[in-house]
Coordinates of C-alpha atoms in Angstrom, one line a residue:
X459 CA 110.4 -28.4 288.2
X460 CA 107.7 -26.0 287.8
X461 CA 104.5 -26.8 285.2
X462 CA 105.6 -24.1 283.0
X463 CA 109.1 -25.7 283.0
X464 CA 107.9 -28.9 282.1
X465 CA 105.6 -28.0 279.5
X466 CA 108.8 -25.9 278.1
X467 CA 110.9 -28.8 278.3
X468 CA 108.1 -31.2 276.7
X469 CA 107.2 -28.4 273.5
X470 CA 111.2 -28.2 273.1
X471 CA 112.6 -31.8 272.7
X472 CA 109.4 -33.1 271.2
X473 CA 110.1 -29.9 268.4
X474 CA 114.0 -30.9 268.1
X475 CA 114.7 -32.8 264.7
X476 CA 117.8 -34.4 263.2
X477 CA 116.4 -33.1 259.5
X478 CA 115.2 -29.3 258.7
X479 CA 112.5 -27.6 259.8
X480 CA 110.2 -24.5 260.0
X481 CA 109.6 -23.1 262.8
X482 CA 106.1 -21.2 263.3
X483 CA 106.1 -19.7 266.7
X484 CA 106.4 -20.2 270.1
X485 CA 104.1 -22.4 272.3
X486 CA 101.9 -20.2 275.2
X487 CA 100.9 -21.9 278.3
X488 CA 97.6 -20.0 280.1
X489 CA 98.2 -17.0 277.8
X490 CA 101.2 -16.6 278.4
X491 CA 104.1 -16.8 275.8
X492 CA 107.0 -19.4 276.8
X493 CA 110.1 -17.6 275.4
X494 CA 112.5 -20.4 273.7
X495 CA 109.8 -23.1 273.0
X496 CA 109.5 -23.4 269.5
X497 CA 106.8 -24.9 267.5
X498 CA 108.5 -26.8 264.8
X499 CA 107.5 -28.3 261.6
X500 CA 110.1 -30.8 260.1
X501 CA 110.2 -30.7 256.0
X502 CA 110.4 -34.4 256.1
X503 CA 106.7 -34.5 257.0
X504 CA 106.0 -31.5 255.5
X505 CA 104.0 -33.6 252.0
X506 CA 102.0 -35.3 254.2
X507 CA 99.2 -32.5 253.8
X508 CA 97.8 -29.6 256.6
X509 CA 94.8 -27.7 257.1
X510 CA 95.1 -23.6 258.5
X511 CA 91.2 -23.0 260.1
X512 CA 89.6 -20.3 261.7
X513 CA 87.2 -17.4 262.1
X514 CA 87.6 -14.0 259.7
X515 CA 90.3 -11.8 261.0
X516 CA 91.9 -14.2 263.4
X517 CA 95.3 -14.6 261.0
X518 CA 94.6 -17.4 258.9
X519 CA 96.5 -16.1 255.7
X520 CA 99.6 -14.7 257.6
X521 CA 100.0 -17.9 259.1
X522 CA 99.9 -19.2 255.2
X523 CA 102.8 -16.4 254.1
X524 CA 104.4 -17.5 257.3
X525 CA 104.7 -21.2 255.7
X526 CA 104.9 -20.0 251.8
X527 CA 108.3 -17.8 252.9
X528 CA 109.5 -20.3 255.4
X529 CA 109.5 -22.7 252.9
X530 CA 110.8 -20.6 250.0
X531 CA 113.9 -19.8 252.3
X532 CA 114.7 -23.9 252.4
X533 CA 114.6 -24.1 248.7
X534 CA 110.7 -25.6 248.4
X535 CA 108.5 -24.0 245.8
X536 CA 105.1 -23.2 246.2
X537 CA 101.9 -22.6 244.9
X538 CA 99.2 -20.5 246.8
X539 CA 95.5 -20.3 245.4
X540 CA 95.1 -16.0 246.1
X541 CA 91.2 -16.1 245.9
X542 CA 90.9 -12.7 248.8
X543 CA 93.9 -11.2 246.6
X544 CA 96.0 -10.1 249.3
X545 CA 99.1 -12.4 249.2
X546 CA 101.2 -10.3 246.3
X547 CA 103.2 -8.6 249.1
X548 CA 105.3 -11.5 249.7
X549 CA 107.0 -9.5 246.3
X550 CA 108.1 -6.6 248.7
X551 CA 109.8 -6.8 252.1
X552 CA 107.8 -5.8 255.4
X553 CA 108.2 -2.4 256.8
X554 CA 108.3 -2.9 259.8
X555 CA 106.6 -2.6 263.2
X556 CA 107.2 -2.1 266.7
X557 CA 104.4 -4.5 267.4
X558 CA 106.2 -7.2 265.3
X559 CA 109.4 -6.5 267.3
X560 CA 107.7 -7.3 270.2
X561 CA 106.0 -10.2 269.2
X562 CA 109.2 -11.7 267.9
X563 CA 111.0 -10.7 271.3
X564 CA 108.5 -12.6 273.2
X565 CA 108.6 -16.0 270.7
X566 CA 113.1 -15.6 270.9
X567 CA 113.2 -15.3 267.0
X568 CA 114.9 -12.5 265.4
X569 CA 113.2 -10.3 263.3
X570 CA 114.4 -9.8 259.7
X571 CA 112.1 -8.1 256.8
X572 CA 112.6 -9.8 253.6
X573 CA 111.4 -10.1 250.0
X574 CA 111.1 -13.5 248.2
X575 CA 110.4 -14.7 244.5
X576 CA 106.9 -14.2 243.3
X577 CA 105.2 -15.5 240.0
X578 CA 101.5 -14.3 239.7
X579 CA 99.6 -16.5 237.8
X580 CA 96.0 -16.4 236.3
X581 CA 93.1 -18.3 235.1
X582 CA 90.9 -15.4 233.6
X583 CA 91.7 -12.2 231.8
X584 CA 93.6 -11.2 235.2
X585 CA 96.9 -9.6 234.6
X586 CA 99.5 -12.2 235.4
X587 CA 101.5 -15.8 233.5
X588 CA 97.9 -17.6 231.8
X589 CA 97.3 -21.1 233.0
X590 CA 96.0 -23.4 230.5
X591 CA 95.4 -26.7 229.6
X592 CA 94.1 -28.8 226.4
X593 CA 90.6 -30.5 226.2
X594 CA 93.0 -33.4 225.0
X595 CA 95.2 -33.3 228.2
X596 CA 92.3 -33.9 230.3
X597 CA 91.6 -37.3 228.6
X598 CA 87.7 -38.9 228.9
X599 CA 87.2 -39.9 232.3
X600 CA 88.8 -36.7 233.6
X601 CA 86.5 -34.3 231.6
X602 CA 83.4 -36.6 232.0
X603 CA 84.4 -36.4 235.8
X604 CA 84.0 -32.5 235.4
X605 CA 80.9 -32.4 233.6
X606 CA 79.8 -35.1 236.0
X607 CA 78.2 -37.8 233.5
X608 CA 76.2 -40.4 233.2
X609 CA 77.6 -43.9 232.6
X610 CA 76.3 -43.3 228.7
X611 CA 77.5 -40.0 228.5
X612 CA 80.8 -40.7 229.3
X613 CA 80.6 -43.6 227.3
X614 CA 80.2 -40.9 224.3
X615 CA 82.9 -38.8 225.6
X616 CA 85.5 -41.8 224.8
X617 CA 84.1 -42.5 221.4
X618 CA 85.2 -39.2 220.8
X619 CA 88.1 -39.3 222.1
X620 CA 88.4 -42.1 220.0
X621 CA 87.5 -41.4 217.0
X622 CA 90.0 -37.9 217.4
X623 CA 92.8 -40.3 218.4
X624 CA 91.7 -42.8 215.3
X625 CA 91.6 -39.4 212.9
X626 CA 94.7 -37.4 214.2
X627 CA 92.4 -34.3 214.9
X628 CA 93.5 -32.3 218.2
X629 CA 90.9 -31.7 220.6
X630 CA 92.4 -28.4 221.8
X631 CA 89.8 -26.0 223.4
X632 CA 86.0 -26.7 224.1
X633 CA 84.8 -25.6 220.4
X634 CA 86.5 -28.4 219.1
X635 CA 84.8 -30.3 221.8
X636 CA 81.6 -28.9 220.8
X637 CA 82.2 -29.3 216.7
X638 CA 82.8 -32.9 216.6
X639 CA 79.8 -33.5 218.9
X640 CA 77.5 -31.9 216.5
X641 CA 79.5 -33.9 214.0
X642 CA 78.8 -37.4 215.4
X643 CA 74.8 -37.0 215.4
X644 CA 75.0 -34.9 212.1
X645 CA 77.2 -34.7 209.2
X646 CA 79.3 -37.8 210.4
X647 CA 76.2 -39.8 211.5
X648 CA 76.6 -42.8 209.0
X649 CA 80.5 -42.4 209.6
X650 CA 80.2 -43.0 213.2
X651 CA 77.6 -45.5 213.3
X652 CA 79.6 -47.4 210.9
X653 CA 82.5 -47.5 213.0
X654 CA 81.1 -46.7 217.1
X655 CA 78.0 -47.8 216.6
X656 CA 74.9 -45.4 217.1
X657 CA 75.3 -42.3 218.8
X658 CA 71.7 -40.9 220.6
X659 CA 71.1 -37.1 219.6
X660 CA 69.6 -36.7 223.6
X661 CA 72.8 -37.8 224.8
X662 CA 75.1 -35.5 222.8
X663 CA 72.5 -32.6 223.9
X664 CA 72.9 -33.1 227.4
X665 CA 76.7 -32.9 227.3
X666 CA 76.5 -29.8 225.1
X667 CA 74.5 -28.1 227.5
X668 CA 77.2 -29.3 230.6
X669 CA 79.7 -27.6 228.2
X670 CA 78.0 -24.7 228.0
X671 CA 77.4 -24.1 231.6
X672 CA 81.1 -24.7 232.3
X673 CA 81.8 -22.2 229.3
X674 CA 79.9 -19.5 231.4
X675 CA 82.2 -20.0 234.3
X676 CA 84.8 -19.1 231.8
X677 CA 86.3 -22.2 231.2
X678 CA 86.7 -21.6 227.1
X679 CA 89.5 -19.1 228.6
X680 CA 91.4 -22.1 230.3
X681 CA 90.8 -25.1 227.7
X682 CA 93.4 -24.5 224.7
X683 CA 97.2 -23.6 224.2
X684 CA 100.0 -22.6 225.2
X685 CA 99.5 -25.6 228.3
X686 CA 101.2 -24.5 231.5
X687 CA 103.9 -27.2 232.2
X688 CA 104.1 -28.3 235.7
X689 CA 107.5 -28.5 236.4
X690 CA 108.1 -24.6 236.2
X691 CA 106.0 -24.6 239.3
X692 CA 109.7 -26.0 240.5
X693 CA 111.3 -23.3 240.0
X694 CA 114.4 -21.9 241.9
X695 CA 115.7 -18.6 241.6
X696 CA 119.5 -17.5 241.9
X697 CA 119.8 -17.4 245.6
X698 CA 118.3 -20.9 245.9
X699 CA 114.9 -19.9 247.3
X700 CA 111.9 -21.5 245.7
X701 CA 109.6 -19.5 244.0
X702 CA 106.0 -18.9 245.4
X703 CA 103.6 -19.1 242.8
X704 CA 100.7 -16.7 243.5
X705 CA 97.3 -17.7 241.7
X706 CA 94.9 -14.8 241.3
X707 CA 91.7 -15.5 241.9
X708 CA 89.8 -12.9 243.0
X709 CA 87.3 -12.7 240.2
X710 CA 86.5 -16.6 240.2
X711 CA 84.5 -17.0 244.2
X712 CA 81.5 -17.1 241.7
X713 CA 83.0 -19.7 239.0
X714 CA 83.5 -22.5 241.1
X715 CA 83.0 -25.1 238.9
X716 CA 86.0 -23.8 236.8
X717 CA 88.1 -23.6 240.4
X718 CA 87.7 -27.5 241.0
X719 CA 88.1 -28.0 237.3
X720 CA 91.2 -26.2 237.2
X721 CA 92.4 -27.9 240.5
X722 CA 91.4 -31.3 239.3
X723 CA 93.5 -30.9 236.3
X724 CA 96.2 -29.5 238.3
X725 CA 96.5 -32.2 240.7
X726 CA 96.1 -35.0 237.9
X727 CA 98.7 -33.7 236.4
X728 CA 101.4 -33.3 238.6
X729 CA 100.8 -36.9 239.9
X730 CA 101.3 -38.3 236.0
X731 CA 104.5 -36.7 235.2
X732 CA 106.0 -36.0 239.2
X733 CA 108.4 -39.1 240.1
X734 CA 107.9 -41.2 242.9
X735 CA 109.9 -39.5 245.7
X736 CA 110.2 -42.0 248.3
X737 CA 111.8 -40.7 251.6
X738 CA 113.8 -37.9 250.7
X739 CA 113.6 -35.7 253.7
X740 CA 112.2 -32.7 252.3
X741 CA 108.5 -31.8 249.6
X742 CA 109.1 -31.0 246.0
X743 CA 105.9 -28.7 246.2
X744 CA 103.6 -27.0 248.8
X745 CA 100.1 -26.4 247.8
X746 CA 98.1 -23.9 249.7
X747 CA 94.2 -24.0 248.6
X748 CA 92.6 -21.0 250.4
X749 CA 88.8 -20.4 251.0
X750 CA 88.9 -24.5 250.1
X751 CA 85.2 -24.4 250.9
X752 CA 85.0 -23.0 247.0
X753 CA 86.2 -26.3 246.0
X754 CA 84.2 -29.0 248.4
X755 CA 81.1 -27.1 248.7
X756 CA 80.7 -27.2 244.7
X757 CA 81.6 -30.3 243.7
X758 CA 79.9 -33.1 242.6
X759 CA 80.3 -36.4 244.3
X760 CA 82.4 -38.1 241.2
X761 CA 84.9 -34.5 241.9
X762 CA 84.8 -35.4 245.9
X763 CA 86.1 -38.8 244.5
X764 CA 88.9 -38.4 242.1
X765 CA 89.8 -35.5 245.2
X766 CA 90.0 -37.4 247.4
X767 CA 92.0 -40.3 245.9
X768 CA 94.3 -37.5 244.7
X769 CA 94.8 -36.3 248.2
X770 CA 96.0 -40.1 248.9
X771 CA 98.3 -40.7 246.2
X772 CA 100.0 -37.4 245.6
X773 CA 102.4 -37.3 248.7
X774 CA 104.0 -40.0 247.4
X775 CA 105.2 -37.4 245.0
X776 CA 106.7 -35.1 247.4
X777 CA 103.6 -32.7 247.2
X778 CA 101.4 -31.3 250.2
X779 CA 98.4 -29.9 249.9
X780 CA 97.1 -27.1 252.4
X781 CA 93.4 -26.3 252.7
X782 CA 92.9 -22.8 254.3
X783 CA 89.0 -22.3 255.2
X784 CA 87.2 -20.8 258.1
X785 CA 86.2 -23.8 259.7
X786 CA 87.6 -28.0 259.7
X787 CA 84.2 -29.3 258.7
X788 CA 84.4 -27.2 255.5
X789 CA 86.6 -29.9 253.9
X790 CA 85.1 -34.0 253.9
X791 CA 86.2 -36.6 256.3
X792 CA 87.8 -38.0 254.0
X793 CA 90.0 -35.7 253.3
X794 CA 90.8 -34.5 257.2
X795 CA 91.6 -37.6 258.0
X796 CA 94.8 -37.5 255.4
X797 CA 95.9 -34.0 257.0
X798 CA 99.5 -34.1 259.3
X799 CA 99.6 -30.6 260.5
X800 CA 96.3 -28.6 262.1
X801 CA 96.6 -24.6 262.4
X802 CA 93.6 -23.8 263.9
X803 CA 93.1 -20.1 264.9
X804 CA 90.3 -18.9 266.5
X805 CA 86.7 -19.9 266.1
X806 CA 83.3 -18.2 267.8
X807 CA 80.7 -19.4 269.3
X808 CA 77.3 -17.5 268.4
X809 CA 75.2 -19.9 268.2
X810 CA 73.9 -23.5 269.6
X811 CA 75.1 -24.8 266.3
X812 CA 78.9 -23.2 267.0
X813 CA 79.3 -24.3 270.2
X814 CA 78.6 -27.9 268.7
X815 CA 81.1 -27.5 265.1
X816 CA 83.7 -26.2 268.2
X817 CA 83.0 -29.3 269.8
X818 CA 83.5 -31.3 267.0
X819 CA 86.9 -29.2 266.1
X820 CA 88.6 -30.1 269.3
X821 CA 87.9 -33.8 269.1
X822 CA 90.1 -33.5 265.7
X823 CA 93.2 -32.9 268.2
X824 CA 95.5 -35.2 270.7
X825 CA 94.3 -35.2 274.2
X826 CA 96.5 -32.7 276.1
X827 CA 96.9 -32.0 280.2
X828 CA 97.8 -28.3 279.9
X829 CA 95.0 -27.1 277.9
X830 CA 91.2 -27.5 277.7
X831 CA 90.9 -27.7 273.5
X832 CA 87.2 -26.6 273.1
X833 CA 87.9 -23.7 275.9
X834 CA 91.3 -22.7 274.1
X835 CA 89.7 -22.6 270.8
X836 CA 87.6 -20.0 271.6
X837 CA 89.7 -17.7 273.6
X838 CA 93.1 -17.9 271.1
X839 CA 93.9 -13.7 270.1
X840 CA 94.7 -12.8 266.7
X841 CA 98.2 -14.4 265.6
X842 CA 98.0 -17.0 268.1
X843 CA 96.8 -20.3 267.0
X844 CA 96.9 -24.5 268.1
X845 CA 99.1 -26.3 266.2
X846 CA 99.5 -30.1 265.7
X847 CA 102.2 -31.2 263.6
X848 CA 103.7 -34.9 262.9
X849 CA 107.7 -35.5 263.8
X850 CA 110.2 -36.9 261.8
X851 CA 108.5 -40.3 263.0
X852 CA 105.0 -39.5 261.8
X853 CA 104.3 -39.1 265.3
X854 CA 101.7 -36.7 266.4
X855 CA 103.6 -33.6 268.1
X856 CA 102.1 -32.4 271.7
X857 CA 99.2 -30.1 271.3
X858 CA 100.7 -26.5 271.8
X859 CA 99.0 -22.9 271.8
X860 CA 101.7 -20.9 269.6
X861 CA 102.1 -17.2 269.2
X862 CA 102.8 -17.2 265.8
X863 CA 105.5 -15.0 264.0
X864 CA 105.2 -12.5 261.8
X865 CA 105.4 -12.7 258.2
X866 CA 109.2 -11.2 256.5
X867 CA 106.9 -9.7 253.6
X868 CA 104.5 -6.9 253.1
X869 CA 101.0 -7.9 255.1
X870 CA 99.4 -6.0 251.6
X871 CA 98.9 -5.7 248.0
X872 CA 101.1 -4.9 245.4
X873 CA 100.0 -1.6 243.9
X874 CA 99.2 -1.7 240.6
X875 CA 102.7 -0.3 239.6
X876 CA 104.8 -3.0 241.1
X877 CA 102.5 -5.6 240.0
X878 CA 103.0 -4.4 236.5
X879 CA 107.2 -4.2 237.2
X880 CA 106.7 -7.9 238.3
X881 CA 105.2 -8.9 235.3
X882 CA 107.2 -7.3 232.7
X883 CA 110.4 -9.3 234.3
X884 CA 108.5 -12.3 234.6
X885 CA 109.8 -15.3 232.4
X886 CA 106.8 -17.4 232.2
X887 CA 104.8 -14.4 230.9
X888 CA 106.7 -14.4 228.0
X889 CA 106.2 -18.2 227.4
X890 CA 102.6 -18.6 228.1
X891 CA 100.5 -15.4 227.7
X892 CA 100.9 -15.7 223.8
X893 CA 97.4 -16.6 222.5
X894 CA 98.0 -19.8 219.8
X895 CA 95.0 -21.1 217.8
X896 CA 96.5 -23.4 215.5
X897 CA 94.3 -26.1 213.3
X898 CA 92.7 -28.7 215.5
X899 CA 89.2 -30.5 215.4
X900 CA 87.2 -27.6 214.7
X901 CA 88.8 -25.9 211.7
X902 CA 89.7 -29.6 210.0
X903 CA 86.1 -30.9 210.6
X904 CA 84.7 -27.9 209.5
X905 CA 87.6 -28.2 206.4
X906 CA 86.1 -31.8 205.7
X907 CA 82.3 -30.7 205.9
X908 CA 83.2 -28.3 202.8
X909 CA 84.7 -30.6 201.2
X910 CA 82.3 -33.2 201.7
X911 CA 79.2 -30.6 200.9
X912 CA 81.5 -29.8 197.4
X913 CA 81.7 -33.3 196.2
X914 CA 78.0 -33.3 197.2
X915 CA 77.2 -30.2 195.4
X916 CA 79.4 -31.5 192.4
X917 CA 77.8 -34.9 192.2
X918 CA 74.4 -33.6 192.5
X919 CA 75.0 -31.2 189.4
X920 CA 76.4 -34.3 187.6
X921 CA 73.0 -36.0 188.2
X922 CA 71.7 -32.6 187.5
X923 CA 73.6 -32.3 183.6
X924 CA 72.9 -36.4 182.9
X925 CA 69.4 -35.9 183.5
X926 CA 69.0 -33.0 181.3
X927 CA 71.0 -34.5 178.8
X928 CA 68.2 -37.6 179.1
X929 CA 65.8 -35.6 178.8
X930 CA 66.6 -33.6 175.9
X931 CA 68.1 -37.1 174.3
X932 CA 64.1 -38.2 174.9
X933 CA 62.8 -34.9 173.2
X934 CA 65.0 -35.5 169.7
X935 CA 64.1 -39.4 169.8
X936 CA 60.5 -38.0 169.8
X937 CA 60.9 -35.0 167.1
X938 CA 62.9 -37.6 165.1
X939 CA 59.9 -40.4 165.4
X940 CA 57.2 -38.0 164.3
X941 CA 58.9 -36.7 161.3
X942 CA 59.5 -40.4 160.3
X943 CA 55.6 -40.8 160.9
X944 CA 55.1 -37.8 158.4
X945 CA 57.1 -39.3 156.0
X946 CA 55.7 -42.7 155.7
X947 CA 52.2 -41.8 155.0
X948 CA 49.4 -44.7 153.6
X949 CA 49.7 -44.8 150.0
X950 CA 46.0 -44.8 149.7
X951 CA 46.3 -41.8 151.6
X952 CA 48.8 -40.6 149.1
X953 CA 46.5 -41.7 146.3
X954 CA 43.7 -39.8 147.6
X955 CA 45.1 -36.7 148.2
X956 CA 46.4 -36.7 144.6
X957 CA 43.0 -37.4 143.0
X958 CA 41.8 -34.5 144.8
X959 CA 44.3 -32.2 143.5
X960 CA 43.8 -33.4 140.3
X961 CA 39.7 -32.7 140.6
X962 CA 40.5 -29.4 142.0
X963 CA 42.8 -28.4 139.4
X964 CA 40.4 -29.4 136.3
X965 CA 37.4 -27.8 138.3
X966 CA 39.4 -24.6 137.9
X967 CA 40.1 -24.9 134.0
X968 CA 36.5 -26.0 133.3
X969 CA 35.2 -22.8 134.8
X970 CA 38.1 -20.7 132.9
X971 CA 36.6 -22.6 129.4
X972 CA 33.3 -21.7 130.0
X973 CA 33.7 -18.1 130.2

């Protein structure tokens, strides 16, 4: 048996599994294509995470629609993070190309253009179905974990909480957030002393100002209602395929913080209310995060943490989670180490510094006798890629160079007509991209500070009115004492003052005689 034979032989039955599968490509042995040899995936391991690497322009995201349509086709939903914007054209079936016709003659797959089930969802004032989540949903230790806290910070944060849970007021978006933190150092001081104990002015300040900087990443268009429910990430359309969920994110590469924050919330989520799937042989949701570099590169080390422990516990869910970036040490240790399948295009060496990350890349894959990793990685074309995948064991697959196929869909945008056509027929659009502000925190506290500044207002005029009516009580008590005075004269006074009129009076007829 030739090499080429064996290594055909070895790809093939190590890629042959009892359960479903996707199938990428065909494996290449010295660069050449072996015809027949497929590179498998098997949807039973397909939630125990993956990573899609390599340079700009070597075919990162059509190895990502490649997965997203595979997948849709067997039923899975998914979510894709769009942050380049050029994944919409899943909506719209391929043209067509005599190139892809060859490609696909050379891997022994058919070629068959195809649309599949798009929802386009967005964080920001992006057309598409609004994502959004409540200040309340995100609980204490999740939104101090965002704002990254100190210890006594967050400490504040669940007195909040608290005292909103205690006082049935809704803390919906981040101005009622905002409110009752001015409230607990201001008009409710005495209140929450009372009951919390003392709350330091510094303190609240510093977590104002972490609000406000996430604010400016546009998270006050994220926090509030209608929340996006999970589940209809789930969705199935008539024909059985899952829907892929497209995220636009074009405008957010400079908002990171509100990327993670979103992401964090996401993933929280889905691992409260997703049951526990055990070993059911296929995912209940494929994640892909592209450009993940947004999310690790920006967040603090309490973020890295909750990540990380995320990344552990949510396969149990039957969820995978797919970072696409340009290079493997873009995303922690930590996190690497939980990836299953490895899609690494291309990657250059330009510098000292490459030749050593490419180093460092190729000791993240299984030994192999037919290739030289850290040679391979640098001479792979575009479309062609190393893949390492687990079987239906958890076993590490042989190391195989793969041509990849082409994606079914459109390798481009939707123009702005279709996207607009998508939309309009779009179910969750109608459910989500309604804009509710109903009474929560703000408006009641703000309700209660009226009333509070009335009763003050009115008690302060009743003090006002009694002391007036004191004063002018004293005034007729002293007008009333000094007439009495008047009245009561000394008699010898009285006597006086008589004899002297008297005098005066005969004085006056004595001098009337005389003339």
């Amino acid at each position: 048996m030739s090499r080429i034979d064996d290594f055909s032989t070895i790809i093939t039955e190590s890629n042959t599994f009892k359960g479903d599968f996707v199938t990428l490509g065909a494996a290449m042995l010295d660069g050449e294509t072996v015809t027949g040899a497929h590179v498998n995936i098997p949807l039973k391991t397909m939630n125990r995470h993956g990573l899609i690497a390599g340079a700009t322009g070597t075919g990162k995201t059509k190895s990502l629609q490649v997965l997203a349509e595979n997948l849709s086709e067997k039923g899975i939903p998914v979510l894709l993070m769009d942050i380049k914007g050029d994944l919409s054209g899943l909506a719209q079936p391929s043209p067509g190309h005599p190139k892809i016709d060859e490609r696909h003659e050379k891997i022994g797959l058919p070629f068959e253009a195809k649309s599949f089930p798009v929802e386009v969802l967005t964080l920001s004032e992006q057309d598409g179905v609004r994502l959004r989540a409540t200040v309340s949903e995100f609980g204490p230790v999740l939104l101090s974990r965002i704002l990254d806290l100190s210890e006594t910070q967050s400490g504040i944060v669940a007195v909040i909480f608290k005292y909103c849970d205690d006082n049935k007021l809704p803390l919906l978006d981040l101005k009622d957030f905002k409110k009752i933190l001015q409230y607990a150092t201001q008009e409710g001081k005495a209140e929450f002393t009372e009951a919390y104990g003392r709350i330091s002015t510094a303190s609240t300040g510093a977590i104002l100002r972490k609000i406000i900087e996430l604010e400016q990443q546009g998270a006050d268009l994220f926090f509030g209602e209608t929340s996006f429910d999970v589940d209809d990430l789930l969705r199935v359309d008539d024909e059985g395929r899952g829907y892929i969920n497209i995220m636009r994110l074009t405008d957010i590469q400079d908002r990171p913080k509100l990327f993670s924050t979103f992401m964090l919330s996401l993933l929280a989520e889905i691992y409260s209310t997703f049951p526990e799937q055990g070993d059911s042989g296929r995912p209940e949701l494929i994640m892909f995060i592209d450009e993940a570099h947004l999310i690790f590169n920006e967040a603090s080390k309490a973020l890295l943490n909750q990540i990380e422990s995320i990344v552990k516990l949510i396969r149990s869910k039957g969820v995978g989670l797919y970072f696409v970036t340009q290079n493997p040490t873009d995303v922690p240790e930590e996190v690497l180490g939980q990836l299953g399948l490895k899609v690494q295009h291309a990657l250059r060496a330009f510098t000292a510094k490459d030749r050593k990350a490419i180093k460092l890349t190729a000791q993240n894959y299984p030994d192999s006798e037919y290739y030289d990793t850290t040679e391979v990685l640098t001479s792979l074309g575009i479309g062609e890629a190393l893949v390492s995948a687990l079987d239906e064991k958890g076993r590490p697959t042989p190391l195989a160079a793969t041509m990849m196929r082409a994606p079914m869909s459109r390798m481009d945008v939707l123009t702005d007509t279709e996207l607009a056509s998508l939309l309009s027929k779009s179910k969750l659009a109608k459910k989500y991209n309604e804009t509710i502000d109903r009474e929560s925190a703000y408006e009641l506290l703000n309700e209660k500070i009226k009333k509070a500044e009335a009763e003050e207002a009115k008690e302060k005029a009743r003090k006002e009115k009694e002391a007036l009516k004191k004063a002018e009580s004293k005034r007729k008590t002293a007008t009333t004492r000094t007439r009495r005075k008047s009245t009561r004269m000394n008699p010898v006074v009285k006597v006086l003052t008589s004899a002297t009129f008297i005098r005066s009076v005969f004085g006056i007829l004595t001098k009337v005689m005389r003339k």
